[in-house]
XYZ file of C-alpha atoms in Angstrom:
208
model
C -8.015 5.861 -27.064
C -6.185 2.989 -28.785
C -4.112 1.914 -25.767
C -4.423 -1.457 -24.045
C -2.501 -2.810 -21.024
C -0.047 -5.639 -21.682
C 2.715 -7.363 -19.732
C 5.920 -8.009 -21.652
C 8.640 -10.459 -20.627
C 11.699 -8.214 -20.657
C 14.311 -10.922 -20.071
C 17.173 -10.274 -22.526
C 15.178 -7.640 -24.413
C 17.363 -4.799 -25.734
C 16.409 -1.309 -24.587
C 17.906 2.021 -25.622
C 17.204 4.970 -23.349
C 18.069 8.461 -24.556
C 18.208 10.804 -21.577
C 19.778 10.262 -18.161
C 17.657 12.619 -16.083
C 15.155 11.559 -13.433
C 12.715 9.919 -15.853
C 15.356 8.221 -17.993
C 17.182 6.916 -14.918
C 13.951 5.574 -13.456
C 13.072 3.823 -16.724
C 16.621 2.432 -16.897
C 16.467 0.926 -13.418
C 13.031 -0.523 -14.076
C 14.088 -2.282 -17.283
C 17.314 -3.552 -15.717
C 15.348 -4.969 -12.783
C 13.166 -6.810 -15.309
C 16.198 -8.484 -16.899
C 16.612 -6.307 -19.983
C 19.888 -5.276 -21.596
C 19.982 -1.491 -21.394
C 22.082 1.039 -23.291
C 21.848 4.559 -21.887
C 22.766 7.727 -23.771
C 22.996 10.821 -21.595
C 25.220 13.587 -20.286
C 25.309 12.685 -16.603
C 24.716 9.000 -15.902
C 24.269 7.832 -12.320
C 27.066 5.422 -11.358
C 24.504 3.212 -9.611
C 22.886 2.465 -12.977
C 26.231 1.373 -14.405
C 26.725 -0.924 -11.425
C 23.284 -2.397 -12.096
C 24.360 -3.200 -15.655
C 23.544 -0.184 -17.814
C 25.940 0.392 -20.718
C 26.681 4.059 -21.417
C 27.143 5.165 -25.020
C 27.657 8.434 -26.893
C 24.950 10.358 -28.725
C 27.228 10.106 -31.770
C 26.299 6.404 -31.940
C 22.545 7.035 -31.733
C 21.671 5.405 -35.062
C 23.687 2.280 -34.290
C 21.963 1.714 -30.954
C 18.497 2.468 -32.279
C 19.036 -0.289 -34.850
C 20.180 -2.609 -32.025
C 17.246 -1.948 -29.720
C 13.936 -3.778 -29.406
C 12.520 -0.866 -27.409
C 13.526 2.798 -27.540
C 12.819 5.317 -24.785
C 13.077 9.026 -25.610
C 13.439 10.702 -22.225
C 15.793 13.620 -22.777
C 14.950 17.182 -21.805
C 15.475 18.202 -25.435
C 12.183 18.005 -27.329
C 13.918 18.210 -30.703
C 16.202 15.307 -29.778
C 13.203 13.267 -28.654
C 11.531 13.971 -32.002
C 14.684 12.899 -33.810
C 14.827 9.670 -31.806
C 11.178 9.021 -32.622
C 11.699 9.568 -36.340
C 14.795 7.354 -36.430
C 13.002 4.563 -34.547
C 10.545 3.904 -37.364
C 8.202 1.033 -36.480
C 10.051 0.025 -33.319
C 8.376 0.118 -29.935
C 9.068 3.623 -28.627
C 8.170 5.307 -25.375
C 8.049 9.098 -25.531
C 8.430 10.288 -21.956
C 7.799 13.912 -22.964
C 4.659 13.195 -24.980
C 3.307 9.624 -24.693
C 0.915 10.048 -27.620
C 3.863 10.578 -29.960
C 5.033 7.044 -29.175
C 3.426 3.615 -29.298
C 4.478 2.283 -25.884
C 3.534 3.515 -22.413
C 5.550 2.798 -19.278
C 2.861 3.390 -16.637
C 3.277 4.192 -12.990
C 3.506 0.858 -11.187
C 4.086 -0.492 -7.707
C 4.005 -3.735 -5.768
C 1.955 -4.728 -2.754
C 3.405 -8.109 -1.886
C 3.427 -10.074 -5.137
C 0.650 -7.971 -6.642
C 1.850 -5.455 -9.215
C -0.506 -2.580 -9.899
C -0.194 -0.164 -12.814
C -1.964 3.168 -13.187
C -2.402 4.873 -16.537
C -4.212 8.205 -16.784
C -3.546 8.703 -20.477
C -0.946 11.296 -19.563
C -3.630 13.586 -18.134
C -2.277 13.929 -14.606
C 0.861 12.417 -13.026
C -0.291 14.038 -9.764
C -3.581 12.120 -9.787
C -1.688 8.965 -10.634
C 0.193 9.384 -7.345
C -3.010 10.142 -5.441
C -4.753 7.070 -6.852
C -1.749 4.985 -5.858
C -2.095 6.159 -2.247
C -5.787 5.242 -2.226
C -5.155 1.773 -3.652
C -2.420 1.131 -1.093
C -4.924 1.881 1.677
C -7.554 -0.480 0.251
C -5.400 -3.598 -0.248
C -4.595 -5.072 3.171
C -1.892 -7.562 4.241
C -4.555 -10.251 4.656
C -5.436 -9.855 0.957
C -1.847 -10.675 0.047
C -1.905 -13.677 2.393
C -5.118 -14.824 0.706
C -3.388 -14.548 -2.657
C -0.612 -16.862 -1.442
C -3.185 -19.241 0.037
C -5.195 -19.357 -3.189
C -2.015 -20.122 -5.132
C -1.193 -22.930 -2.694
C -4.713 -24.400 -2.804
C -5.047 -24.028 -6.571
C -1.875 -26.028 -7.162
C -3.098 -28.855 -4.930
C -6.495 -28.891 -6.621
C -5.004 -28.890 -10.132
C -2.880 -31.908 -9.237
C -5.831 -33.886 -7.889
C -9.074 -32.630 -9.423
C -9.779 -32.598 -13.163
C -13.146 -30.864 -12.966
C -12.579 -27.105 -13.143
C -15.998 -26.352 -11.637
C -15.155 -28.393 -8.546
C -11.790 -26.653 -8.238
C -13.448 -23.242 -8.451
C -16.091 -24.247 -5.901
C -13.452 -25.188 -3.330
C -11.345 -22.123 -3.996
C -14.415 -20.033 -3.172
C -14.992 -22.079 -0.016
C -11.441 -21.309 1.062
C -11.861 -17.633 0.155
C -15.040 -17.312 2.233
C -14.091 -19.552 5.173
C -14.369 -17.577 8.426
C -11.619 -19.471 10.246
C -9.226 -18.861 7.372
C -10.102 -15.160 7.388
C -9.373 -15.040 11.108
C -6.009 -16.766 10.654
C -5.006 -14.491 7.794
C -5.985 -11.402 9.777
C -3.463 -12.604 12.360
C -0.869 -13.183 9.647
C -0.829 -16.947 10.262
C -0.531 -18.174 6.677
C 0.823 -21.615 7.587
C -2.159 -22.449 9.803
C -4.452 -21.145 7.074
C -2.782 -23.528 4.604
C -3.379 -26.453 6.959
C -7.031 -25.528 7.324
C -7.388 -25.106 3.562
C -5.957 -28.602 3.126
C -8.631 -30.018 5.421
C -11.295 -28.313 3.298
C -9.793 -29.792 0.136
C -9.696 -33.231 1.779
C -13.506 -33.158 2.077
C -13.965 -33.225 -1.689
C -16.207 -36.062 -2.779
C -15.567 -36.674 -6.462
C -18.322 -39.219 -6.633
């Protein structure tokens, strides 16, 4: 297939989006939220995107803004225009919203559950199934799983500050993960009490 999932730090990255329809607007908001600088070329640009920081430019300046961009998104309803954008982009990272395989960058369906970001990529086979899979995943991951994530982060930081041996750190993280009292507290949503109990478990470490 050739594709592999990656996370890219978008802070101050320069993104050109050609097309201001539903897909282009959604991509625009997503990149702006991630801290990118976004130039949007389209006929009818949502004012909300401008307020978020999008800069609107004319199609007459297409070449100039393609040269400027780190990432190009071709998301217009005009297939010929999308092809033109792709050809002009050369070796740049380009997302083809109309035909992902004509580009070299995918912007997958993604969503957050707490601090967990989940992306779904079907290879462009079925946006409908992407939505259905999202619903199933949202049912599987429970609030207590997100609390456990926060607890593991808390405990891991304490252990890293005090324990050099990675095997010992891992052992105690598993103890915290499997502790029945902690599970009970997290099921009740009592993260603070779970942190206190995790600290008592960590305090039992015998480095000798």
